[in-house]
């Protein structure tokens, strides 16, 4: 997978974290830079570890799935992207404030926002990609997205988060389509 697609993948996976981080910033308007790092780091680690786990699972099944790998990658990425787009249009009730500095809360949010990355990792095992660069890119971009989300949440409000989730969904669908077309048109 070309580096530009790795970065686009990392960006699209980070949009859920970005949206949640905006909420964290709203809940902690006085958060310090040091505490923002403490909140952002678990998001980045979970987002980097999940595709690695998915890749291990997908790699072990590669020989069985090799004739259908591009269809599987396409289907998973389009499903995840479509789900992100649908989610971005849902109206939600205002959430009760939560404490993002609480370890159980931040760990739960980190895992919840990284489940998509598990399935993306499964898809990555079925296409040619540099796993180390991909995992490092996903973790780094997610960390930056979380830090920016916290800052924006402190300053603005929750409206930007939903739009970014929709953009992330569109990017995942585009990458899935590119994978499918690159196998069909060869």
PDB file of C-alpha atoms in Angstrom:
ATOM      1  CA  UNK A   1       0.000   0.000   0.000  1.00  0.00           C
ATOM      2  CA  UNK A   2       1.425   3.388  -0.973  1.00  0.00           C
ATOM      3  CA  UNK A   3       2.346   5.744   1.859  1.00  0.00           C
ATOM      4  CA  UNK A   4      -0.361   8.247   0.875  1.00  0.00           C
ATOM      5  CA  UNK A   5      -2.996   5.518   1.389  1.00  0.00           C
ATOM      6  CA  UNK A   6      -1.452   4.610   4.751  1.00  0.00           C
ATOM      7  CA  UNK A   7      -1.754   8.245   5.859  1.00  0.00           C
ATOM      8  CA  UNK A   8      -5.325   8.497   4.544  1.00  0.00           C
ATOM      9  CA  UNK A   9      -6.158   5.272   6.371  1.00  0.00           C
ATOM     10  CA  UNK A  10      -4.610   6.619   9.578  1.00  0.00           C
ATOM     11  CA  UNK A  11      -6.520   9.881   9.230  1.00  0.00           C
ATOM     12  CA  UNK A  12      -9.841   8.147   8.606  1.00  0.00           C
ATOM     13  CA  UNK A  13      -9.350   5.844  11.604  1.00  0.00           C
ATOM     14  CA  UNK A  14      -8.536   8.812  13.820  1.00  0.00           C
ATOM     15  CA  UNK A  15     -11.827  10.646  13.193  1.00  0.00           C
ATOM     16  CA  UNK A  16     -13.747   8.650  15.824  1.00  0.00           C
ATOM     17  CA  UNK A  17     -11.027   9.476  18.332  1.00  0.00           C
ATOM     18  CA  UNK A  18     -11.102  13.115  17.234  1.00  0.00           C
ATOM     19  CA  UNK A  19     -14.855  13.313  17.861  1.00  0.00           C
ATOM     20  CA  UNK A  20     -14.549  11.672  21.292  1.00  0.00           C
ATOM     21  CA  UNK A  21     -11.574  13.897  22.163  1.00  0.00           C
ATOM     22  CA  UNK A  22     -13.709  16.963  21.420  1.00  0.00           C
ATOM     23  CA  UNK A  23     -16.134  15.652  24.042  1.00  0.00           C
ATOM     24  CA  UNK A  24     -13.225  15.158  26.437  1.00  0.00           C
ATOM     25  CA  UNK A  25     -12.200  18.769  25.884  1.00  0.00           C
ATOM     26  CA  UNK A  26     -15.761  19.906  26.546  1.00  0.00           C
ATOM     27  CA  UNK A  27     -15.798  17.977  29.836  1.00  0.00           C
ATOM     28  CA  UNK A  28     -12.403  19.323  30.905  1.00  0.00           C
ATOM     29  CA  UNK A  29     -12.243  22.975  29.819  1.00  0.00           C
ATOM     30  CA  UNK A  30      -9.302  23.603  32.188  1.00  0.00           C
ATOM     31  CA  UNK A  31      -7.255  20.545  31.109  1.00  0.00           C
ATOM     32  CA  UNK A  32      -3.500  21.092  31.093  1.00  0.00           C
ATOM     33  CA  UNK A  33      -1.245  20.121  28.197  1.00  0.00           C
ATOM     34  CA  UNK A  34       0.275  17.345  30.325  1.00  0.00           C
ATOM     35  CA  UNK A  35      -3.150  15.885  31.129  1.00  0.00           C
ATOM     36  CA  UNK A  36      -4.182  16.176  27.475  1.00  0.00           C
ATOM     37  CA  UNK A  37      -1.198  13.945  26.682  1.00  0.00           C
ATOM     38  CA  UNK A  38      -2.359  11.465  29.348  1.00  0.00           C
ATOM     39  CA  UNK A  39      -5.797  11.344  27.735  1.00  0.00           C
ATOM     40  CA  UNK A  40      -4.461  11.148  24.149  1.00  0.00           C
ATOM     41  CA  UNK A  41      -1.862   8.430  24.654  1.00  0.00           C
ATOM     42  CA  UNK A  42      -4.296   5.556  25.384  1.00  0.00           C
ATOM     43  CA  UNK A  43      -6.254   6.450  22.225  1.00  0.00           C
ATOM     44  CA  UNK A  44      -3.058   6.285  20.145  1.00  0.00           C
ATOM     45  CA  UNK A  45      -1.876   3.028  21.702  1.00  0.00           C
ATOM     46  CA  UNK A  46      -5.236   1.286  21.276  1.00  0.00           C
ATOM     47  CA  UNK A  47      -5.546   2.535  17.705  1.00  0.00           C
ATOM     48  CA  UNK A  48      -2.043   1.214  16.900  1.00  0.00           C
ATOM     49  CA  UNK A  49      -2.432  -2.152  18.663  1.00  0.00           C
ATOM     50  CA  UNK A  50      -5.829  -3.091  17.188  1.00  0.00           C
ATOM     51  CA  UNK A  51      -4.703  -3.215  13.532  1.00  0.00           C
ATOM     52  CA  UNK A  52      -1.722  -5.293  14.631  1.00  0.00           C
ATOM     53  CA  UNK A  53      -4.076  -7.824  16.244  1.00  0.00           C
ATOM     54  CA  UNK A  54      -6.299  -7.751  13.149  1.00  0.00           C
ATOM     55  CA  UNK A  55      -3.280  -8.229  10.889  1.00  0.00           C
ATOM     56  CA  UNK A  56      -2.139 -11.294  12.870  1.00  0.00           C
ATOM     57  CA  UNK A  57      -5.597 -12.849  12.490  1.00  0.00           C
ATOM     58  CA  UNK A  58      -5.849 -11.932   8.800  1.00  0.00           C
ATOM     59  CA  UNK A  59      -2.313 -13.114   8.021  1.00  0.00           C
ATOM     60  CA  UNK A  60      -3.024 -16.531   9.523  1.00  0.00           C
ATOM     61  CA  UNK A  61      -6.025 -16.868   7.187  1.00  0.00           C
ATOM     62  CA  UNK A  62      -4.356 -15.391   4.075  1.00  0.00           C
ATOM     63  CA  UNK A  63      -3.833 -18.681   2.206  1.00  0.00           C
ATOM     64  CA  UNK A  64      -7.444 -19.669   2.719  1.00  0.00           C
ATOM     65  CA  UNK A  65      -8.777 -16.268   1.641  1.00  0.00           C
ATOM     66  CA  UNK A  66      -6.295 -15.247  -1.086  1.00  0.00           C
ATOM     67  CA  UNK A  67      -8.776 -15.607  -3.966  1.00  0.00           C
ATOM     68  CA  UNK A  68     -11.283 -13.373  -2.193  1.00  0.00           C
ATOM     69  CA  UNK A  69      -8.987 -11.059  -0.207  1.00  0.00           C
ATOM     70  CA  UNK A  70      -9.738  -7.936  -2.244  1.00  0.00           C
ATOM     71  CA  UNK A  71     -13.490  -8.497  -1.901  1.00  0.00           C
ATOM     72  CA  UNK A  72     -13.140  -8.995   1.850  1.00  0.00           C
ATOM     73  CA  UNK A  73     -10.997  -5.858   2.261  1.00  0.00           C
ATOM     74  CA  UNK A  74     -13.431  -3.881   0.093  1.00  0.00           C
ATOM     75  CA  UNK A  75     -16.474  -5.152   2.015  1.00  0.00           C
ATOM     76  CA  UNK A  76     -14.994  -4.493   5.460  1.00  0.00           C
ATOM     77  CA  UNK A  77     -13.780  -0.996   4.601  1.00  0.00           C
ATOM     78  CA  UNK A  78     -17.051  -0.056   2.892  1.00  0.00           C
ATOM     79  CA  UNK A  79     -19.084  -1.433   5.801  1.00  0.00           C
ATOM     80  CA  UNK A  80     -17.016   0.501   8.334  1.00  0.00           C
ATOM     81  CA  UNK A  81     -17.069   3.637   6.182  1.00  0.00           C
ATOM     82  CA  UNK A  82     -20.812   3.380   5.645  1.00  0.00           C
ATOM     83  CA  UNK A  83     -21.382   2.902   9.353  1.00  0.00           C
ATOM     84  CA  UNK A  84     -19.307   5.998  10.095  1.00  0.00           C
ATOM     85  CA  UNK A  85     -21.319   8.044   7.583  1.00  0.00           C
ATOM     86  CA  UNK A  86     -24.665   6.845   8.997  1.00  0.00           C
ATOM     87  CA  UNK A  87     -23.472   7.545  12.546  1.00  0.00           C
ATOM     88  CA  UNK A  88     -22.523  11.089  11.584  1.00  0.00           C
ATOM     89  CA  UNK A  89     -26.158  11.852  10.670  1.00  0.00           C
ATOM     90  CA  UNK A  90     -27.740  10.470  13.834  1.00  0.00           C
ATOM     91  CA  UNK A  91     -29.116  12.897  16.345  1.00  0.00           C
ATOM     92  CA  UNK A  92     -27.932  12.113  19.810  1.00  0.00           C
ATOM     93  CA  UNK A  93     -29.235  13.145  23.180  1.00  0.00           C
ATOM     94  CA  UNK A  94     -26.850  15.346  25.110  1.00  0.00           C
ATOM     95  CA  UNK A  95     -24.469  13.197  27.109  1.00  0.00           C
ATOM     96  CA  UNK A  96     -23.975  13.547  30.806  1.00  0.00           C
ATOM     97  CA  UNK A  97     -20.530  14.891  31.560  1.00  0.00           C
ATOM     98  CA  UNK A  98     -17.934  12.187  32.137  1.00  0.00           C
ATOM     99  CA  UNK A  99     -14.419  12.263  33.527  1.00  0.00           C
ATOM    100  CA  UNK A 100     -11.892  11.545  30.758  1.00  0.00           C
ATOM    101  CA  UNK A 101      -9.122  11.509  33.375  1.00  0.00           C
ATOM    102  CA  UNK A 102     -10.620   8.367  34.959  1.00  0.00           C
ATOM    103  CA  UNK A 103      -8.614   5.282  33.897  1.00  0.00           C
ATOM    104  CA  UNK A 104     -11.659   3.031  33.285  1.00  0.00           C
ATOM    105  CA  UNK A 105     -13.319   5.790  31.244  1.00  0.00           C
ATOM    106  CA  UNK A 106     -10.311   6.527  29.045  1.00  0.00           C
ATOM    107  CA  UNK A 107      -9.561   2.830  28.514  1.00  0.00           C
ATOM    108  CA  UNK A 108     -13.177   2.145  27.554  1.00  0.00           C
ATOM    109  CA  UNK A 109     -13.241   5.079  25.150  1.00  0.00           C
ATOM    110  CA  UNK A 110      -9.883   4.046  23.665  1.00  0.00           C
ATOM    111  CA  UNK A 111     -11.022   0.496  22.958  1.00  0.00           C
ATOM    112  CA  UNK A 112     -14.429   1.631  21.676  1.00  0.00           C
ATOM    113  CA  UNK A 113     -12.892   4.046  19.168  1.00  0.00           C
ATOM    114  CA  UNK A 114     -10.335   1.486  17.956  1.00  0.00           C
ATOM    115  CA  UNK A 115     -12.589  -1.485  17.127  1.00  0.00           C
ATOM    116  CA  UNK A 116     -12.721  -0.344  13.490  1.00  0.00           C
ATOM    117  CA  UNK A 117      -8.916  -0.507  13.408  1.00  0.00           C
ATOM    118  CA  UNK A 118      -9.081  -4.218  14.299  1.00  0.00           C
ATOM    119  CA  UNK A 119     -11.037  -4.934  11.124  1.00  0.00           C
ATOM    120  CA  UNK A 120      -8.843  -2.623   9.083  1.00  0.00           C
ATOM    121  CA  UNK A 121      -5.845  -4.604  10.356  1.00  0.00           C
ATOM    122  CA  UNK A 122      -7.519  -7.781   9.153  1.00  0.00           C
ATOM    123  CA  UNK A 123      -7.914  -6.159   5.725  1.00  0.00           C
ATOM    124  CA  UNK A 124      -4.275  -4.987   5.741  1.00  0.00           C
ATOM    125  CA  UNK A 125      -3.096  -8.595   6.035  1.00  0.00           C
ATOM    126  CA  UNK A 126      -4.812  -9.316   2.735  1.00  0.00           C
ATOM    127  CA  UNK A 127      -3.057  -6.543   0.776  1.00  0.00           C
ATOM    128  CA  UNK A 128       0.593  -5.589   0.349  1.00  0.00           C
ATOM    129  CA  UNK A 129       1.562  -3.082   3.052  1.00  0.00           C
ATOM    130  CA  UNK A 130       4.425  -2.266   5.418  1.00  0.00           C
ATOM    131  CA  UNK A 131       2.951  -3.194   8.792  1.00  0.00           C
ATOM    132  CA  UNK A 132       5.436  -1.241  10.947  1.00  0.00           C
ATOM    133  CA  UNK A 133       4.977   2.007   9.015  1.00  0.00           C
ATOM    134  CA  UNK A 134       1.208   1.546   8.990  1.00  0.00           C
ATOM    135  CA  UNK A 135       0.937   0.891  12.742  1.00  0.00           C
ATOM    136  CA  UNK A 136       3.282   3.776  13.630  1.00  0.00           C
ATOM    137  CA  UNK A 137       1.383   6.097  11.276  1.00  0.00           C
ATOM    138  CA  UNK A 138      -1.995   5.119  12.734  1.00  0.00           C
ATOM    139  CA  UNK A 139      -0.766   5.627  16.304  1.00  0.00           C
ATOM    140  CA  UNK A 140       0.910   8.955  15.531  1.00  0.00           C
ATOM    141  CA  UNK A 141      -1.999  10.406  13.576  1.00  0.00           C
ATOM    142  CA  UNK A 142      -4.443   9.272  16.273  1.00  0.00           C
ATOM    143  CA  UNK A 143      -2.353  10.924  18.994  1.00  0.00           C
ATOM    144  CA  UNK A 144      -2.316  14.204  17.051  1.00  0.00           C
ATOM    145  CA  UNK A 145      -6.073  13.926  16.367  1.00  0.00           C
ATOM    146  CA  UNK A 146      -6.795  13.342  20.060  1.00  0.00           C
ATOM    147  CA  UNK A 147      -4.674  16.311  21.123  1.00  0.00           C
ATOM    148  CA  UNK A 148      -6.336  18.554  18.527  1.00  0.00           C
ATOM    149  CA  UNK A 149      -9.786  17.262  19.495  1.00  0.00           C
ATOM    150  CA  UNK A 150      -9.211  18.070  23.155  1.00  0.00           C
ATOM    151  CA  UNK A 151      -7.995  21.559  22.264  1.00  0.00           C
ATOM    152  CA  UNK A 152     -10.925  22.194  19.920  1.00  0.00           C
ATOM    153  CA  UNK A 153     -13.382  20.803  22.496  1.00  0.00           C
ATOM    154  CA  UNK A 154     -12.003  23.247  25.048  1.00  0.00           C
ATOM    155  CA  UNK A 155     -12.491  26.142  22.635  1.00  0.00           C
ATOM    156  CA  UNK A 156     -15.591  25.321  20.567  1.00  0.00           C
ATOM    157  CA  UNK A 157     -18.191  22.616  20.720  1.00  0.00           C
ATOM    158  CA  UNK A 158     -19.269  19.165  19.536  1.00  0.00           C
ATOM    159  CA  UNK A 159     -20.520  19.989  16.009  1.00  0.00           C
ATOM    160  CA  UNK A 160     -17.221  19.525  14.156  1.00  0.00           C
ATOM    161  CA  UNK A 161     -16.752  15.964  15.434  1.00  0.00           C
ATOM    162  CA  UNK A 162     -19.710  14.469  13.539  1.00  0.00           C
ATOM    163  CA  UNK A 163     -18.601  16.032  10.247  1.00  0.00           C
ATOM    164  CA  UNK A 164     -15.125  14.573  10.658  1.00  0.00           C
ATOM    165  CA  UNK A 165     -16.570  11.096  11.310  1.00  0.00           C
ATOM    166  CA  UNK A 166     -18.466  11.386   7.998  1.00  0.00           C
ATOM    167  CA  UNK A 167     -15.263  12.385   6.154  1.00  0.00           C
ATOM    168  CA  UNK A 168     -13.492   9.396   7.725  1.00  0.00           C
ATOM    169  CA  UNK A 169     -16.202   7.082   6.432  1.00  0.00           C
ATOM    170  CA  UNK A 170     -15.876   8.462   2.912  1.00  0.00           C
ATOM    171  CA  UNK A 171     -12.096   7.936   3.015  1.00  0.00           C
ATOM    172  CA  UNK A 172     -12.482   4.298   4.154  1.00  0.00           C
ATOM    173  CA  UNK A 173     -14.926   3.602   1.314  1.00  0.00           C
ATOM    174  CA  UNK A 174     -12.528   5.216  -1.180  1.00  0.00           C
ATOM    175  CA  UNK A 175      -9.600   3.091   0.026  1.00  0.00           C
ATOM    176  CA  UNK A 176     -11.741  -0.067  -0.120  1.00  0.00           C
ATOM    177  CA  UNK A 177     -12.823   0.795  -3.665  1.00  0.00           C
ATOM    178  CA  UNK A 178      -9.195   1.414  -4.673  1.00  0.00           C
ATOM    179  CA  UNK A 179      -8.171  -2.015  -3.312  1.00  0.00           C
ATOM    180  CA  UNK A 180     -10.999  -3.737  -5.191  1.00  0.00           C
ATOM    181  CA  UNK A 181     -10.327  -1.921  -8.464  1.00  0.00           C
ATOM    182  CA  UNK A 182      -6.580  -2.569  -8.282  1.00  0.00           C
ATOM    183  CA  UNK A 183      -7.286  -6.333  -8.187  1.00  0.00           C
ATOM    184  CA  UNK A 184     -10.090  -6.368 -10.752  1.00  0.00           C
ATOM    185  CA  UNK A 185      -8.374  -4.138 -13.317  1.00  0.00           C
ATOM    186  CA  UNK A 186      -5.025  -5.982 -13.212  1.00  0.00           C
TER     187      UNK A 186
END
